[in-house]
JSON list of C-alpha atoms and ligand atoms in Angstrom, two decimals:
[
{"chain": "A", "resi": 1, "resn": "MET", "atom": "CA", "xyz": [6.60, 35.84, 70.74]},
{"chain": "A", "resi": 2, "resn": "LYS", "atom": "CA", "xyz": [3.74, 38.23, 70.62]},
{"chain": "A", "resi": 3, "resn": "VAL", "atom": "CA", "xyz": [3.95, 40.74, 67.16]},
{"chain": "A", "resi": 4, "resn": "LEU", "atom": "CA", "xyz": [1.96, 43.77, 66.56]},
{"chain": "A", "resi": 5, "resn": "MET", "atom": "CA", "xyz": [1.44, 44.81, 63.34]},
{"chain": "A", "resi": 6, "resn": "VAL", "atom": "CA", "xyz": [-0.02, 48.71, 63.26]},
{"chain": "A", "resi": 7, "resn": "CYS", "atom": "CA", "xyz": [-0.79, 50.88, 60.32]},
{"chain": "A", "resi": 8, "resn": "LEU", "atom": "CA", "xyz": [-2.73, 53.49, 60.22]},
{"chain": "A", "resi": 9, "resn": "GLY", "atom": "CA", "xyz": [-5.32, 52.43, 59.48]},
{"chain": "A", "resi": 10, "resn": "ASN", "atom": "CA", "xyz": [-6.17, 48.76, 60.04]},
{"chain": "A", "resi": 11, "resn": "ILE", "atom": "CA", "xyz": [-7.32, 47.59, 57.03]},
{"chain": "A", "resi": 12, "resn": "CYS", "atom": "CA", "xyz": [-4.71, 47.73, 53.88]},
{"chain": "A", "resi": 13, "resn": "ARG", "atom": "CA", "xyz": [-0.84, 46.32, 55.27]},
{"chain": "A", "resi": 14, "resn": "SER", "atom": "CA", "xyz": [-1.74, 46.21, 58.38]},
{"chain": "A", "resi": 15, "resn": "PRO", "atom": "CA", "xyz": [-3.54, 42.56, 58.05]},
{"chain": "A", "resi": 16, "resn": "LEU", "atom": "CA", "xyz": [-1.68, 41.43, 55.30]},
{"chain": "A", "resi": 17, "resn": "ALA", "atom": "CA", "xyz": [1.15, 42.11, 56.90]},
{"chain": "A", "resi": 18, "resn": "GLU", "atom": "CA", "xyz": [-0.28, 39.73, 60.29]},
{"chain": "A", "resi": 19, "resn": "GLY", "atom": "CA", "xyz": [-1.47, 37.01, 57.97]},
{"chain": "A", "resi": 20, "resn": "ILE", "atom": "CA", "xyz": [1.86, 36.62, 56.55]},
{"chain": "A", "resi": 21, "resn": "LEU", "atom": "CA", "xyz": [3.17, 36.55, 59.42]},
{"chain": "A", "resi": 22, "resn": "LYS", "atom": "CA", "xyz": [1.05, 34.03, 60.89]},
{"chain": "A", "resi": 23, "resn": "LYS", "atom": "CA", "xyz": [0.99, 32.13, 58.18]},
{"chain": "A", "resi": 24, "resn": "LYS", "atom": "CA", "xyz": [4.91, 31.46, 58.05]},
{"chain": "A", "resi": 25, "resn": "ILE", "atom": "CA", "xyz": [4.68, 30.72, 61.57]},
{"chain": "A", "resi": 26, "resn": "ALA", "atom": "CA", "xyz": [2.26, 28.47, 61.21]},
{"chain": "A", "resi": 27, "resn": "GLU", "atom": "CA", "xyz": [4.01, 26.38, 59.30]},
{"chain": "A", "resi": 28, "resn": "ARG", "atom": "CA", "xyz": [7.21, 25.91, 61.46]},
{"chain": "A", "resi": 29, "resn": "GLY", "atom": "CA", "xyz": [4.91, 25.01, 64.04]},
{"chain": "A", "resi": 30, "resn": "LEU", "atom": "CA", "xyz": [5.44, 27.56, 66.54]},
{"chain": "A", "resi": 31, "resn": "SER", "atom": "CA", "xyz": [2.72, 29.59, 68.41]},
{"chain": "A", "resi": 32, "resn": "TRP", "atom": "CA", "xyz": [3.56, 33.56, 67.60]},
{"chain": "A", "resi": 33, "resn": "GLU", "atom": "CA", "xyz": [0.66, 35.58, 68.31]},
{"chain": "A", "resi": 34, "resn": "ILE", "atom": "CA", "xyz": [0.25, 37.63, 65.71]},
{"chain": "A", "resi": 35, "resn": "ALA", "atom": "CA", "xyz": [-2.20, 40.55, 65.50]},
{"chain": "A", "resi": 36, "resn": "SER", "atom": "CA", "xyz": [-2.42, 44.14, 63.62]},
{"chain": "A", "resi": 37, "resn": "ALA", "atom": "CA", "xyz": [-4.17, 47.46, 64.81]},
{"chain": "A", "resi": 38, "resn": "GLY", "atom": "CA", "xyz": [-4.34, 51.06, 63.19]},
{"chain": "A", "resi": 39, "resn": "THR", "atom": "CA", "xyz": [-3.02, 54.53, 64.80]},
{"chain": "A", "resi": 40, "resn": "GLY", "atom": "CA", "xyz": [-7.45, 56.06, 63.22]},
{"chain": "A", "resi": 41, "resn": "ASN", "atom": "CA", "xyz": [-10.66, 54.82, 65.23]},
{"chain": "A", "resi": 42, "resn": "TRP", "atom": "CA", "xyz": [-12.16, 54.59, 61.19]},
{"chain": "A", "resi": 43, "resn": "HIS", "atom": "CA", "xyz": [-12.53, 51.16, 60.62]},
{"chain": "A", "resi": 44, "resn": "ILE", "atom": "CA", "xyz": [-13.19, 49.88, 63.90]},
{"chain": "A", "resi": 45, "resn": "GLY", "atom": "CA", "xyz": [-14.66, 46.94, 63.78]},
{"chain": "A", "resi": 46, "resn": "GLU", "atom": "CA", "xyz": [-14.34, 45.76, 59.82]},
{"chain": "A", "resi": 47, "resn": "PRO", "atom": "CA", "xyz": [-12.64, 43.64, 57.80]},
{"chain": "A", "resi": 48, "resn": "PRO", "atom": "CA", "xyz": [-9.89, 43.94, 55.50]},
{"chain": "A", "resi": 49, "resn": "ASP", "atom": "CA", "xyz": [-10.06, 46.04, 52.81]},
{"chain": "A", "resi": 50, "resn": "PRO", "atom": "CA", "xyz": [-11.79, 44.36, 49.74]},
{"chain": "A", "resi": 51, "resn": "ARG", "atom": "CA", "xyz": [-8.40, 45.21, 47.60]},
{"chain": "A", "resi": 52, "resn": "SER", "atom": "CA", "xyz": [-5.90, 43.48, 50.37]},
{"chain": "A", "resi": 53, "resn": "GLN", "atom": "CA", "xyz": [-8.19, 40.65, 50.93]},
{"chain": "A", "resi": 54, "resn": "ALA", "atom": "CA", "xyz": [-7.91, 40.44, 46.73]},
{"chain": "A", "resi": 55, "resn": "VAL", "atom": "CA", "xyz": [-3.93, 39.77, 46.94]},
{"chain": "A", "resi": 56, "resn": "ALA", "atom": "CA", "xyz": [-3.72, 38.04, 49.51]},
{"chain": "A", "resi": 57, "resn": "ALA", "atom": "CA", "xyz": [-6.60, 35.17, 47.86]},
{"chain": "A", "resi": 58, "resn": "ARG", "atom": "CA", "xyz": [-4.41, 36.00, 45.09]},
{"chain": "A", "resi": 59, "resn": "HIS", "atom": "CA", "xyz": [-1.38, 34.57, 47.37]},
{"chain": "A", "resi": 60, "resn": "GLY", "atom": "CA", "xyz": [-3.32, 31.80, 48.83]},
{"chain": "A", "resi": 61, "resn": "LEU", "atom": "CA", "xyz": [-3.86, 33.48, 52.43]},
{"chain": "A", "resi": 62, "resn": "ASP", "atom": "CA", "xyz": [-6.99, 34.21, 53.78]},
{"chain": "A", "resi": 63, "resn": "ILE", "atom": "CA", "xyz": [-7.34, 37.09, 55.47]},
{"chain": "A", "resi": 64, "resn": "SER", "atom": "CA", "xyz": [-11.90, 37.63, 55.54]},
{"chain": "A", "resi": 65, "resn": "ARG", "atom": "CA", "xyz": [-11.91, 37.15, 59.08]},
{"chain": "A", "resi": 66, "resn": "GLN", "atom": "CA", "xyz": [-9.49, 39.65, 60.94]},
{"chain": "A", "resi": 67, "resn": "ARG", "atom": "CA", "xyz": [-11.97, 42.97, 61.67]},
{"chain": "A", "resi": 68, "resn": "ALA", "atom": "CA", "xyz": [-9.73, 45.99, 62.08]},
{"chain": "A", "resi": 69, "resn": "MET", "atom": "CA", "xyz": [-8.79, 47.40, 66.16]},
{"chain": "A", "resi": 70, "resn": "GLN", "atom": "CA", "xyz": [-7.45, 51.23, 67.52]},
{"chain": "A", "resi": 71, "resn": "ILE", "atom": "CA", "xyz": [-3.70, 50.58, 69.00]},
{"chain": "A", "resi": 72, "resn": "LYS", "atom": "CA", "xyz": [-4.51, 51.04, 72.86]},
{"chain": "A", "resi": 73, "resn": "PRO", "atom": "CA", "xyz": [-1.23, 52.61, 75.57]},
{"chain": "A", "resi": 74, "resn": "GLU", "atom": "CA", "xyz": [-1.89, 48.79, 76.49]},
{"chain": "A", "resi": 75, "resn": "HIS", "atom": "CA", "xyz": [-0.87, 46.32, 73.43]},
{"chain": "A", "resi": 76, "resn": "LEU", "atom": "CA", "xyz": [2.48, 48.48, 73.79]},
{"chain": "A", "resi": 77, "resn": "LYS", "atom": "CA", "xyz": [2.67, 46.73, 77.48]},
{"chain": "A", "resi": 78, "resn": "HIS", "atom": "CA", "xyz": [1.10, 42.81, 75.48]},
{"chain": "A", "resi": 79, "resn": "TYR", "atom": "CA", "xyz": [3.10, 42.72, 72.80]},
{"chain": "A", "resi": 80, "resn": "ASP", "atom": "CA", "xyz": [6.78, 41.62, 73.19]},
{"chain": "A", "resi": 81, "resn": "LEU", "atom": "CA", "xyz": [7.36, 43.46, 69.26]},
{"chain": "A", "resi": 82, "resn": "ILE", "atom": "CA", "xyz": [5.48, 46.32, 67.79]},
{"chain": "A", "resi": 83, "resn": "LEU", "atom": "CA", "xyz": [5.97, 46.58, 63.25]},
{"chain": "A", "resi": 84, "resn": "ALA", "atom": "CA", "xyz": [5.52, 50.27, 62.13]},
{"chain": "A", "resi": 85, "resn": "MET", "atom": "CA", "xyz": [4.63, 50.09, 58.58]},
{"chain": "A", "resi": 86, "resn": "ASP", "atom": "CA", "xyz": [5.75, 53.74, 58.25]},
{"chain": "A", "resi": 87, "resn": "GLN", "atom": "CA", "xyz": [7.82, 56.63, 59.16]},
{"chain": "A", "resi": 88, "resn": "SER", "atom": "CA", "xyz": [4.40, 58.29, 60.44]},
{"chain": "A", "resi": 89, "resn": "ASN", "atom": "CA", "xyz": [2.95, 55.16, 62.08]},
{"chain": "A", "resi": 90, "resn": "TYR", "atom": "CA", "xyz": [5.54, 55.05, 63.56]},
{"chain": "A", "resi": 91, "resn": "ASN", "atom": "CA", "xyz": [6.49, 58.80, 64.98]},
{"chain": "A", "resi": 92, "resn": "ASN", "atom": "CA", "xyz": [2.37, 58.38, 66.83]},
{"chain": "A", "resi": 93, "resn": "LEU", "atom": "CA", "xyz": [3.53, 54.65, 68.59]},
{"chain": "A", "resi": 94, "resn": "VAL", "atom": "CA", "xyz": [6.66, 56.59, 69.65]},
{"chain": "A", "resi": 95, "resn": "ASN", "atom": "CA", "xyz": [4.19, 59.42, 71.44]},
{"chain": "A", "resi": 96, "resn": "MET", "atom": "CA", "xyz": [1.60, 56.61, 72.36]},
{"chain": "A", "resi": 97, "resn": "ALA", "atom": "CA", "xyz": [4.72, 54.65, 74.52]},
{"chain": "A", "resi": 98, "resn": "GLN", "atom": "CA", "xyz": [4.38, 55.38, 77.84]},
{"chain": "A", "resi": 99, "resn": "THR", "atom": "CA", "xyz": [8.02, 53.31, 79.03]},
{"chain": "A", "resi": 100, "resn": "GLU", "atom": "CA", "xyz": [11.88, 53.45, 78.01]},
{"chain": "A", "resi": 101, "resn": "GLU", "atom": "CA", "xyz": [11.43, 49.11, 77.93]},
{"chain": "A", "resi": 102, "resn": "ASP", "atom": "CA", "xyz": [8.42, 50.23, 75.66]},
{"chain": "A", "resi": 103, "resn": "ARG", "atom": "CA", "xyz": [9.53, 52.01, 73.23]},
{"chain": "A", "resi": 104, "resn": "ALA", "atom": "CA", "xyz": [12.66, 49.74, 72.91]},
{"chain": "A", "resi": 105, "resn": "LYS", "atom": "CA", "xyz": [9.78, 46.93, 70.75]},
{"chain": "A", "resi": 106, "resn": "ILE", "atom": "CA", "xyz": [8.60, 49.90, 68.34]},
{"chain": "A", "resi": 107, "resn": "ARG", "atom": "CA", "xyz": [10.94, 49.22, 64.73]},
{"chain": "A", "resi": 108, "resn": "LEU", "atom": "CA", "xyz": [9.89, 49.46, 61.18]},
{"chain": "A", "resi": 109, "resn": "ILE", "atom": "CA", "xyz": [8.73, 46.64, 59.91]},
{"chain": "A", "resi": 110, "resn": "LEU", "atom": "CA", "xyz": [11.13, 47.39, 56.90]},
{"chain": "A", "resi": 111, "resn": "ASP", "atom": "CA", "xyz": [13.92, 47.16, 59.09]},
{"chain": "A", "resi": 112, "resn": "PHE", "atom": "CA", "xyz": [14.75, 43.93, 58.71]},
{"chain": "A", "resi": 113, "resn": "CYS", "atom": "CA", "xyz": [14.79, 44.02, 55.11]},
{"chain": "A", "resi": 114, "resn": "TYR", "atom": "CA", "xyz": [16.64, 47.26, 55.22]},
{"chain": "A", "resi": 115, "resn": "PRO", "atom": "CA", "xyz": [18.30, 48.43, 58.25]},
{"chain": "A", "resi": 116, "resn": "GLY", "atom": "CA", "xyz": [19.27, 51.69, 59.24]},
{"chain": "A", "resi": 117, "resn": "GLU", "atom": "CA", "xyz": [17.59, 53.25, 56.43]},
{"chain": "A", "resi": 118, "resn": "ASN", "atom": "CA", "xyz": [14.11, 53.77, 57.32]},
{"chain": "A", "resi": 119, "resn": "ARG", "atom": "CA", "xyz": [12.42, 53.12, 54.44]},
{"chain": "A", "resi": 120, "resn": "SER", "atom": "CA", "xyz": [8.46, 53.15, 54.19]},
{"chain": "A", "resi": 121, "resn": "VAL", "atom": "CA", "xyz": [5.37, 50.84, 53.07]},
{"chain": "A", "resi": 122, "resn": "PRO", "atom": "CA", "xyz": [4.04, 52.74, 50.89]},
{"chain": "A", "resi": 123, "resn": "ASP", "atom": "CA", "xyz": [0.16, 53.29, 51.85]},
{"chain": "A", "resi": 124, "resn": "PRO", "atom": "CA", "xyz": [-1.83, 51.79, 48.63]},
{"chain": "A", "resi": 125, "resn": "TYR", "atom": "CA", "xyz": [-5.60, 52.72, 50.49]},
{"chain": "A", "resi": 126, "resn": "TRP", "atom": "CA", "xyz": [-5.70, 56.05, 47.26]},
{"chain": "A", "resi": 127, "resn": "ASP", "atom": "CA", "xyz": [-3.79, 52.76, 44.80]},
{"chain": "A", "resi": 128, "resn": "ASP", "atom": "CA", "xyz": [-5.19, 50.31, 43.47]},
{"chain": "A", "resi": 129, "resn": "ASN", "atom": "CA", "xyz": [-2.79, 49.57, 41.98]},
{"chain": "A", "resi": 130, "resn": "GLY", "atom": "CA", "xyz": [-0.08, 49.81, 45.24]},
{"chain": "A", "resi": 131, "resn": "PHE", "atom": "CA", "xyz": [-1.40, 46.02, 46.62]},
{"chain": "A", "resi": 132, "resn": "GLU", "atom": "CA", "xyz": [0.73, 43.78, 44.22]},
{"chain": "A", "resi": 133, "resn": "GLN", "atom": "CA", "xyz": [3.86, 45.23, 44.80]},
{"chain": "A", "resi": 134, "resn": "VAL", "atom": "CA", "xyz": [2.66, 46.27, 49.41]},
{"chain": "A", "resi": 135, "resn": "TYR", "atom": "CA", "xyz": [2.33, 42.40, 49.51]},
{"chain": "A", "resi": 136, "resn": "THR", "atom": "CA", "xyz": [5.93, 41.64, 47.75]},
{"chain": "A", "resi": 137, "resn": "MET", "atom": "CA", "xyz": [7.52, 44.15, 50.88]},
{"chain": "A", "resi": 138, "resn": "LEU", "atom": "CA", "xyz": [5.05, 42.65, 53.22]},
{"chain": "A", "resi": 139, "resn": "GLU", "atom": "CA", "xyz": [6.09, 39.24, 51.99]},
{"chain": "A", "resi": 140, "resn": "GLN", "atom": "CA", "xyz": [9.52, 39.56, 51.94]},
{"chain": "A", "resi": 141, "resn": "ALA", "atom": "CA", "xyz": [10.09, 42.03, 55.28]},
{"chain": "A", "resi": 142, "resn": "CYS", "atom": "CA", "xyz": [8.74, 38.88, 57.51]},
{"chain": "A", "resi": 143, "resn": "GLU", "atom": "CA", "xyz": [10.61, 36.01, 55.45]},
{"chain": "A", "resi": 144, "resn": "GLN", "atom": "CA", "xyz": [13.28, 38.41, 57.36]},
{"chain": "A", "resi": 145, "resn": "ILE", "atom": "CA", "xyz": [11.56, 37.88, 60.65]},
{"chain": "A", "resi": 146, "resn": "VAL", "atom": "CA", "xyz": [11.03, 34.59, 60.24]},
{"chain": "A", "resi": 147, "resn": "GLU", "atom": "CA", "xyz": [14.74, 34.10, 59.64]},
{"chain": "A", "resi": 148, "resn": "GLU", "atom": "CA", "xyz": [16.28, 36.59, 62.90]},
{"chain": "A", "resi": 149, "resn": "LEU", "atom": "CA", "xyz": [13.26, 35.61, 65.59]},
{"chain": "A", "resi": 150, "resn": "VAL", "atom": "CA", "xyz": [12.72, 31.76, 64.66]},
{"chain": "A", "resi": 151, "resn": "PRO", "atom": "CA", "xyz": [15.14, 29.54, 66.56]},
{"chain": "A", "resi": 152, "resn": "ARG", "atom": "CA", "xyz": [16.64, 27.33, 64.02]},
{"chain": "B", "resi": 201, "resn": "4NP", "atom": "P1", "xyz": [-4.21, 51.27, 55.91]},
{"chain": "B", "resi": 201, "resn": "4NP", "atom": "O1", "xyz": [-4.21, 52.29, 55.61]},
{"chain": "B", "resi": 201, "resn": "4NP", "atom": "O2", "xyz": [-2.85, 52.73, 57.02]},
{"chain": "B", "resi": 201, "resn": "4NP", "atom": "O3", "xyz": [-2.51, 50.53, 55.38]},
{"chain": "B", "resi": 201, "resn": "4NP", "atom": "O4", "xyz": [-4.86, 50.23, 56.10]},
{"chain": "B", "resi": 201, "resn": "4NP", "atom": "C1", "xyz": [-4.78, 53.02, 54.74]},
{"chain": "B", "resi": 201, "resn": "4NP", "atom": "C2", "xyz": [-6.74, 53.36, 54.88]},
{"chain": "B", "resi": 201, "resn": "4NP", "atom": "C3", "xyz": [-7.70, 53.49, 55.04]},
{"chain": "B", "resi": 201, "resn": "4NP", "atom": "C4", "xyz": [-6.90, 54.69, 55.73]},
{"chain": "B", "resi": 201, "resn": "4NP", "atom": "C5", "xyz": [-6.16, 55.36, 55.19]},
{"chain": "B", "resi": 201, "resn": "4NP", "atom": "C6", "xyz": [-5.04, 54.99, 55.21]},
{"chain": "B", "resi": 201, "resn": "4NP", "atom": "N1", "xyz": [-8.32, 55.97, 55.77]},
{"chain": "B", "resi": 201, "resn": "4NP", "atom": "O5", "xyz": [-7.80, 57.60, 55.39]},
{"chain": "B", "resi": 201, "resn": "4NP", "atom": "O6", "xyz": [-9.83, 55.26, 56.13]}
]
């Protein structure tokens, strides 16, 4: 299974989603390919935002070695599941998809917890206090991903 987490900058939300899912998959002895990307290009090559690194560390997760990259159409071909953090990321990804097959891989990550409700993970970039809530949402979504997609 190859999973790509996508947000706007690839420094706040999707690096957390990548780190959380990687840990859950490793704990189960599986070797999925899990990565993250941003639709924007401002932060290419940068480590995650210090506030994301801090909330991850509080939960025993080290995401400091991740580096931001920008989503490209080839990623939509390579990965099996492309998980958008919010509706805007989702719309950008759907517009980038060149085939119906690629389009079908794109979902909102919170769909795993709240199917059909089109819920978004709020962008915490301008809100220092938003990171803990974002972590909780992503932790719950990744737990549900594992429940649904890891064979028992
Ligand atoms: P992210 O948050 O999409 O969760 O990584 C943001 C990071 C940077 C910016 C916006 C959102 N920015 O405008 O630089």
